[in-house]
CSV table of C-alpha atoms in Angstrom, one decimal:
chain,number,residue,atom,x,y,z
W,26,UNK,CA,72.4,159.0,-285.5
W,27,UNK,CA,69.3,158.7,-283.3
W,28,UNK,CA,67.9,156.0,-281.6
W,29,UNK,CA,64.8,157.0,-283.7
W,30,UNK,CA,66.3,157.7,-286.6
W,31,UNK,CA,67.7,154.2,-286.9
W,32,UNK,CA,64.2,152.9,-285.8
W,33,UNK,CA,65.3,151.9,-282.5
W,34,UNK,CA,69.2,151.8,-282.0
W,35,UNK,CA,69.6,150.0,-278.6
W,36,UNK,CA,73.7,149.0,-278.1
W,37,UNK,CA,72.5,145.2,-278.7
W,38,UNK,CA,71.2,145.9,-282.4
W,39,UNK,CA,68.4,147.6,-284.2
W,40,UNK,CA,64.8,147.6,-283.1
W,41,UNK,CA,62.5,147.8,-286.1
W,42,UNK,CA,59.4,147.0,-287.5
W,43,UNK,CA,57.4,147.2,-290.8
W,44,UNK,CA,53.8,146.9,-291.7
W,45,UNK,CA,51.9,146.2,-294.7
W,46,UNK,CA,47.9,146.6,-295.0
W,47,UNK,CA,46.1,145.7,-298.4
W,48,UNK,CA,42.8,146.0,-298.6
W,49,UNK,CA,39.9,145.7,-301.6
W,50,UNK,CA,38.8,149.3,-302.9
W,51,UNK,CA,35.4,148.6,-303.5
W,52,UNK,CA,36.2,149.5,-307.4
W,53,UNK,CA,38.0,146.1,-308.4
W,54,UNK,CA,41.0,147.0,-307.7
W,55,UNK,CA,43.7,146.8,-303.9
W,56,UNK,CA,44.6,149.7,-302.2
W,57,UNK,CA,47.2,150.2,-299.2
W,58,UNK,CA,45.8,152.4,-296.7
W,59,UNK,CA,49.3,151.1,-293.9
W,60,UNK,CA,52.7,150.7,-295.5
W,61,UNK,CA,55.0,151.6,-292.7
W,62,UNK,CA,58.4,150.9,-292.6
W,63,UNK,CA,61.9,151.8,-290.3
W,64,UNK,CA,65.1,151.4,-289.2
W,65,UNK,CA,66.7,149.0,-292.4
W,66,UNK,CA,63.2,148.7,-294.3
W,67,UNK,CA,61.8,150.6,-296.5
W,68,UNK,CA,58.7,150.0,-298.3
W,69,UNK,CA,57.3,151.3,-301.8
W,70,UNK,CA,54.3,150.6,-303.8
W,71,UNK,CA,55.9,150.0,-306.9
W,72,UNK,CA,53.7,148.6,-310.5
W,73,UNK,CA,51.7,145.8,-310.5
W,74,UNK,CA,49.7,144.0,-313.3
W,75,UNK,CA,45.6,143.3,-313.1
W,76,UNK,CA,44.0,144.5,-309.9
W,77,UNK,CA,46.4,143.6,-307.3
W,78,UNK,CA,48.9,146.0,-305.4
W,79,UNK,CA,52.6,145.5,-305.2
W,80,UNK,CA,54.8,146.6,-302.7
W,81,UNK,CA,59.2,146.3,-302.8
W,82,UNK,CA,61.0,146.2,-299.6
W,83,UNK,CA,64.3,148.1,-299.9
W,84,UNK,CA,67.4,148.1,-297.5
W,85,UNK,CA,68.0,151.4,-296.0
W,86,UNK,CA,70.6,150.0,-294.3
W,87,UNK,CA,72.8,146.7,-293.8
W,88,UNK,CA,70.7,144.1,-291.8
W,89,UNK,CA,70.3,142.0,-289.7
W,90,UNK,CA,73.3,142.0,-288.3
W,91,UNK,CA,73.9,140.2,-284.7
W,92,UNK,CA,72.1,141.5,-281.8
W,93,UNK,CA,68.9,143.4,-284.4
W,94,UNK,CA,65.6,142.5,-284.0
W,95,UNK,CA,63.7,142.9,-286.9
W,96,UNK,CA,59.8,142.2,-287.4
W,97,UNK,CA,58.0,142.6,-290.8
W,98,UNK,CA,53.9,141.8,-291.3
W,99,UNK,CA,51.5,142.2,-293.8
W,100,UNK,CA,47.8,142.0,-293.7
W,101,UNK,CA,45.7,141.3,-296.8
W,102,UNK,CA,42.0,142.0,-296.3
W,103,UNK,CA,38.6,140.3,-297.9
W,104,UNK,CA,39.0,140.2,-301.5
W,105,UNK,CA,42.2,141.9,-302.2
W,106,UNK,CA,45.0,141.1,-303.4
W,107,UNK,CA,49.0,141.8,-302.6
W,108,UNK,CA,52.6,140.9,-304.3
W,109,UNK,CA,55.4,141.9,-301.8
W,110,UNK,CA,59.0,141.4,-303.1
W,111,UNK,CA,62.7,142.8,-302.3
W,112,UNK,CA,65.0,145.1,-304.2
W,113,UNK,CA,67.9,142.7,-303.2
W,114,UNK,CA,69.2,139.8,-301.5
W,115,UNK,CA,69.0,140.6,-297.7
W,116,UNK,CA,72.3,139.6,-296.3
W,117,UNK,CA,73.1,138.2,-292.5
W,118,UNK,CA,76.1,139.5,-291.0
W,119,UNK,CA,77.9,139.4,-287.5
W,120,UNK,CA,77.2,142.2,-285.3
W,121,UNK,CA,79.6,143.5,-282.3
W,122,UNK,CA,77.0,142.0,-279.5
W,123,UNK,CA,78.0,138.2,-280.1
W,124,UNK,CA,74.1,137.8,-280.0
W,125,UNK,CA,71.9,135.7,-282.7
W,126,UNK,CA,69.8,138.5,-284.8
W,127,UNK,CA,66.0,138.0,-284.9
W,128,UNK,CA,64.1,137.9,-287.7
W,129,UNK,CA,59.8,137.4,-287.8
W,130,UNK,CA,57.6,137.8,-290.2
W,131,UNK,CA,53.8,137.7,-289.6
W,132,UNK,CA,51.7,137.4,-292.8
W,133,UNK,CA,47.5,137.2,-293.1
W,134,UNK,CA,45.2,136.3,-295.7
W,135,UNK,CA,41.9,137.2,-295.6
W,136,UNK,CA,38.5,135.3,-297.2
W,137,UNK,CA,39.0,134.9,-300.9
W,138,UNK,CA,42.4,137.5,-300.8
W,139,UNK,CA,45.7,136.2,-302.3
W,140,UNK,CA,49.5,137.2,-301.3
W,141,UNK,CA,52.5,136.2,-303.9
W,142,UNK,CA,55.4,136.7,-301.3
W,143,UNK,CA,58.4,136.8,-303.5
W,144,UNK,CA,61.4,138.1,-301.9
W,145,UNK,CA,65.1,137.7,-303.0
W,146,UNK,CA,67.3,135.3,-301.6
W,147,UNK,CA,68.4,135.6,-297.9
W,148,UNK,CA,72.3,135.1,-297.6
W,149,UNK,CA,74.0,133.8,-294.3
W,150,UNK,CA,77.3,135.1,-294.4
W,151,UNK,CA,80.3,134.2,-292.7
W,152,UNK,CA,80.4,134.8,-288.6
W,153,UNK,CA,76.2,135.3,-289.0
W,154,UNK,CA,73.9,133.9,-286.9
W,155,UNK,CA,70.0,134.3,-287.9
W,156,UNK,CA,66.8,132.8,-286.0
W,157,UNK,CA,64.0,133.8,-288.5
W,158,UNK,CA,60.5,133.0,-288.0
W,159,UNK,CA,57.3,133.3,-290.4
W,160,UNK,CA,53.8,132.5,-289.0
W,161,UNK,CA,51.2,132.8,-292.0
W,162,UNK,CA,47.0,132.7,-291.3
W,163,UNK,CA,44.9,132.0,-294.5
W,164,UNK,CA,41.3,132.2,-294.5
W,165,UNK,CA,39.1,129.7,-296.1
W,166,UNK,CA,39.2,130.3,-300.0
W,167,UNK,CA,42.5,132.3,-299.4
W,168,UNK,CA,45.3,132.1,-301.8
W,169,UNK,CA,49.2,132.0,-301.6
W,170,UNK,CA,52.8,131.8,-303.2
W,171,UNK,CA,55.2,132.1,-301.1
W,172,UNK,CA,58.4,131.6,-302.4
W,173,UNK,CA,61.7,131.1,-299.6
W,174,UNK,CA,65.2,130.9,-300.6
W,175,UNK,CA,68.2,130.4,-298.5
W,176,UNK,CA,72.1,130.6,-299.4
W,177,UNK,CA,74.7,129.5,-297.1
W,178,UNK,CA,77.7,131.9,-297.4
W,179,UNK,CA,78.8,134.5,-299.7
W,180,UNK,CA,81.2,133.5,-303.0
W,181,UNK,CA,83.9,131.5,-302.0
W,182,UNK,CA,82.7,132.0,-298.6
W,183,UNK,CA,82.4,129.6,-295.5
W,184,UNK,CA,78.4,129.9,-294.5
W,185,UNK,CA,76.6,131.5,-291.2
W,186,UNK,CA,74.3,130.0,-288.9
W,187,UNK,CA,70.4,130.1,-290.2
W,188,UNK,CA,67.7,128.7,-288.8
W,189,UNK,CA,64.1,129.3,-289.8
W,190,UNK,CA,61.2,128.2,-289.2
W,191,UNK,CA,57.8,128.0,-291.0
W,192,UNK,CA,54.3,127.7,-289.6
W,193,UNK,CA,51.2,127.9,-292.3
W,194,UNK,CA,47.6,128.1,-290.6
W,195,UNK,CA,44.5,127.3,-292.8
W,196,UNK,CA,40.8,128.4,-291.8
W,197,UNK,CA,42.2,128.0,-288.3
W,198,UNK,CA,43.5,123.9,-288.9
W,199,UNK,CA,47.4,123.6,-289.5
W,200,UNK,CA,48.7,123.2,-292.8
W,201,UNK,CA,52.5,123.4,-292.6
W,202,UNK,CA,54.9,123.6,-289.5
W,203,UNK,CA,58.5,123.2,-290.7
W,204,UNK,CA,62.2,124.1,-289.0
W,205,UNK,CA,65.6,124.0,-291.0
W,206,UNK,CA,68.8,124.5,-289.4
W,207,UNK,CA,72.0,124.7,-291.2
W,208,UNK,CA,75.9,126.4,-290.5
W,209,UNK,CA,78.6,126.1,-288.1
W,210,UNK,CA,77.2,124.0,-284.8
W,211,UNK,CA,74.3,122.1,-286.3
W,212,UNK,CA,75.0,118.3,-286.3
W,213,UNK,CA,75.1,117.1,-289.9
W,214,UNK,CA,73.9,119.8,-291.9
W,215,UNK,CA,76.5,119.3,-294.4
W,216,UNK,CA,76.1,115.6,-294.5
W,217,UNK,CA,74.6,113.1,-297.2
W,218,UNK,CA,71.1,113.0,-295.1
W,219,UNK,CA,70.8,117.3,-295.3
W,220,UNK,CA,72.4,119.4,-297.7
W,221,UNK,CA,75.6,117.4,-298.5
W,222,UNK,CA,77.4,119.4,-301.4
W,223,UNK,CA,74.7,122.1,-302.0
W,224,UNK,CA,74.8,125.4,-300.7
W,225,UNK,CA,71.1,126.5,-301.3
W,226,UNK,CA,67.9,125.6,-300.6
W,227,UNK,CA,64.3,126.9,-301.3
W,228,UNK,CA,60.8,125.9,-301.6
W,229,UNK,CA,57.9,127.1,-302.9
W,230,UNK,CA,54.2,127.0,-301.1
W,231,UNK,CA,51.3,127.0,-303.0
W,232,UNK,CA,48.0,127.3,-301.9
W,233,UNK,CA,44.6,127.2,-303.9
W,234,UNK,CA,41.3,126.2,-303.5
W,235,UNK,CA,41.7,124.7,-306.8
W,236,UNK,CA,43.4,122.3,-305.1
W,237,UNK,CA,41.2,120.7,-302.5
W,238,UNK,CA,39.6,119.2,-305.6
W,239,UNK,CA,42.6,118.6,-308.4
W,240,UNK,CA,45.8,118.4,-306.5
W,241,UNK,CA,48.6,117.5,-308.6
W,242,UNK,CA,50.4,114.0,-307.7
W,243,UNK,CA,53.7,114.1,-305.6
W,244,UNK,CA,57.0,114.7,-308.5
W,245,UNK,CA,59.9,115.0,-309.1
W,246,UNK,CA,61.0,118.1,-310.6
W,247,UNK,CA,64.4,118.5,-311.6
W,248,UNK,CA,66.0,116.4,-314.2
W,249,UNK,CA,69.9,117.0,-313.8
W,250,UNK,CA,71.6,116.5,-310.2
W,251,UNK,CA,74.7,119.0,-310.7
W,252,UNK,CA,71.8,121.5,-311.3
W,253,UNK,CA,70.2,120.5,-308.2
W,254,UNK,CA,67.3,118.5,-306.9
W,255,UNK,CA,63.7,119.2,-306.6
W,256,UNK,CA,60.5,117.9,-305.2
W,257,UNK,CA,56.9,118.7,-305.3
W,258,UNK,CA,54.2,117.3,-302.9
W,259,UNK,CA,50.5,118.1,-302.0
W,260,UNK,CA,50.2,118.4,-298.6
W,261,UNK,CA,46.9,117.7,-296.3
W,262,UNK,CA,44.9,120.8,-297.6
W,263,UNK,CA,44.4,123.1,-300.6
W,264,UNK,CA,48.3,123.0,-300.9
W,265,UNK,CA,51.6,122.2,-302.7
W,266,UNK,CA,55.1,122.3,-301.5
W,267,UNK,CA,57.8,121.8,-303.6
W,268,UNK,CA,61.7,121.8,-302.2
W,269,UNK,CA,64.4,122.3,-303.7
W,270,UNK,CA,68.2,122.1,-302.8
W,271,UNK,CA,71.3,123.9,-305.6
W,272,UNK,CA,74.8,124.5,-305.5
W,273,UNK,CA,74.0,128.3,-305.5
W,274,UNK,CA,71.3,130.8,-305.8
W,275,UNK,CA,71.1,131.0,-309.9
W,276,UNK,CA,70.6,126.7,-310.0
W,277,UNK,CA,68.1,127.2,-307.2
W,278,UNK,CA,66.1,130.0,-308.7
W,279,UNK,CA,65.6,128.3,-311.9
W,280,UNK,CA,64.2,125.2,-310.3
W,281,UNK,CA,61.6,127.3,-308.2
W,282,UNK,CA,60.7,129.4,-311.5
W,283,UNK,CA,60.6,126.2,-313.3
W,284,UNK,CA,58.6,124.7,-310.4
W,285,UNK,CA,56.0,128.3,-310.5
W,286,UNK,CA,55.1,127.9,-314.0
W,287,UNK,CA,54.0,124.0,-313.6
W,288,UNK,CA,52.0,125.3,-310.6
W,289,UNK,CA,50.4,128.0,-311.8
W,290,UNK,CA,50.0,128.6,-315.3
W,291,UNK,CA,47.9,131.5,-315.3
W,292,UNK,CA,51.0,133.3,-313.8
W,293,UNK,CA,48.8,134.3,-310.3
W,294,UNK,CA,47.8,130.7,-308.1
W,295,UNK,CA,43.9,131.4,-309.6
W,296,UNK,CA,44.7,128.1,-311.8
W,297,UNK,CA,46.5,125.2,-311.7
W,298,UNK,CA,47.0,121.7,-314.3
W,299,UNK,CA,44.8,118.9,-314.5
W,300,UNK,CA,46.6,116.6,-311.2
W,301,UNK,CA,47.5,114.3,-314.5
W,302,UNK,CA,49.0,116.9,-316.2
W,303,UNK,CA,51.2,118.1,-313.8
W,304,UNK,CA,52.0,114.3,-312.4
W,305,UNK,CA,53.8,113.8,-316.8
W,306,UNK,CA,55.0,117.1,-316.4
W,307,UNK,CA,59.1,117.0,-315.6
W,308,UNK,CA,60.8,120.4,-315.5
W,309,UNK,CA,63.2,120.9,-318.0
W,310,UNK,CA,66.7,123.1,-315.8
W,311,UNK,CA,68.0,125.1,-318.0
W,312,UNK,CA,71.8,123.9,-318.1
């Protein structure tokens, strides 16, 4: 295999970057005039519902493993709108090097655009280590769901090393800046004040407009602790963050759908409850 064929084979790990462009066709609808993808990404516009474009991210190959370095952006211009998701869990595994693998992701949203990034679960296997980074920009009157789930170890498996970090800009002011650091050398990860007995953990970012003027009261979600836990919080902007913590991926996925539908009952973050509404609301887990 090439060095370009593999999107930039270097002995310490792949080299490889993907880009995403979305912007309004003047007709009402999106259309994607960049989708560029290499090395373990590849990207399709698959079906989407109402005027927005969708686009899947597929493995082509296993990553990241130790030593990659993988970057992944996507740009959503003025008025359109964008739903990126993932054909499958992506799945950090040890590499040769003995190096940490490298993970960013760069997302924009333009004036009055929306994204829904709603990838699959990322794994940390055993021997993994994974720094991953996501810097998002949102214009005024921009609109997100961005949904982030992490799983510490395979089935029956001892967990990786993962540490991510999230930084959410709004009209140029911060909104969110957030690191989580879990797996084999992090001081108490596993402990009563972190994770304790759960092996996943997610949350869900919502931002709206809607909500600089109705957002709904601070909650909490879930209803059965052997389920898992959740939380929901407005934060200091047109925003609403709910956590969530599970003993696996299924447990945590239901309380972030759970937690989607309360948000946004119109299905695309153009809506949200009444802040009274959603503050009776509890989330029913399904058992």
């Amino acid at each position: 295999m090439t060095a370009a064929a593999a999107g930039g084979l270097r002995a310490g790990g792949v080299h490889a970057a993907a880009r995403i462009t979305a912007v309004a066709d003047g007709r009402g609808g999106t259309a994607l005039p960049l989708l560029a993808g290499a090395g373990p990404f590849a990207l399709r516009r698959t079906r989407a519902t109402g005027r927005g474009a969708q686009v899947t991210v597929i493995g082509a190959m296993s990553a990241p493993l130790g030593g990659d370095r993988l970057e992944l952006s996507a740009e959503v211009g003025a008025g359109a709108e964008l739903t990126v998701t993932s054909a499958a869990a992506t799945i950090s595994l040890p590499g040769t090097s003995g190096e940490p693998a490298t993970y960013d992701v760069r997302l924009g949203v333009g004036q009055d655009a929306a994204l829904r990034w709603l990838p699959e679960q990322l794994i940390a296997a055993a021997g993994s280590d994974l720094r991953m980074t996501t810097r998002v920009e949102l214009a005024a009157g921009a609109r997100l769901v961005y949904r982030d789930e992490q799983v510490l170890g395979r089935a029956g498996e001892r967990p990786g090393r993962l540490t991510t970090r999230l930084t959410v800009h709004h009209a140029g002011e911060p909104l969110l800046d957030q690191e989580l650091s879990f797996g084999p050398g992090v001081p108490g990860w596993d402990g009563p004040a972190v994770l304790h007995r759960y092996r996943a953990v997610g949350q869900l970012l919502v931002v709206s407009p809607h909500f600089a003027h109705e957002p709904p009261a601070a909650a909490i979600l879930a209803v059965d602790p052997d389920s898992g836990q959740a939380v929901s919080a407005p934060l200091a902007g047109p925003a609403v963050l709910v956590t969530a913590v599970a003993p696996d991926a299924l447990c945590l996925r239901r309380l972030l759908d759970a937690a989607m539908r309360t948000l946004l009952p119109n299905g695309d973050g153009s809506g949200a409850h009444h802040p009274k509404t959603a503050a009776a609301e509890r989330v029913s887990v399904a058992r």
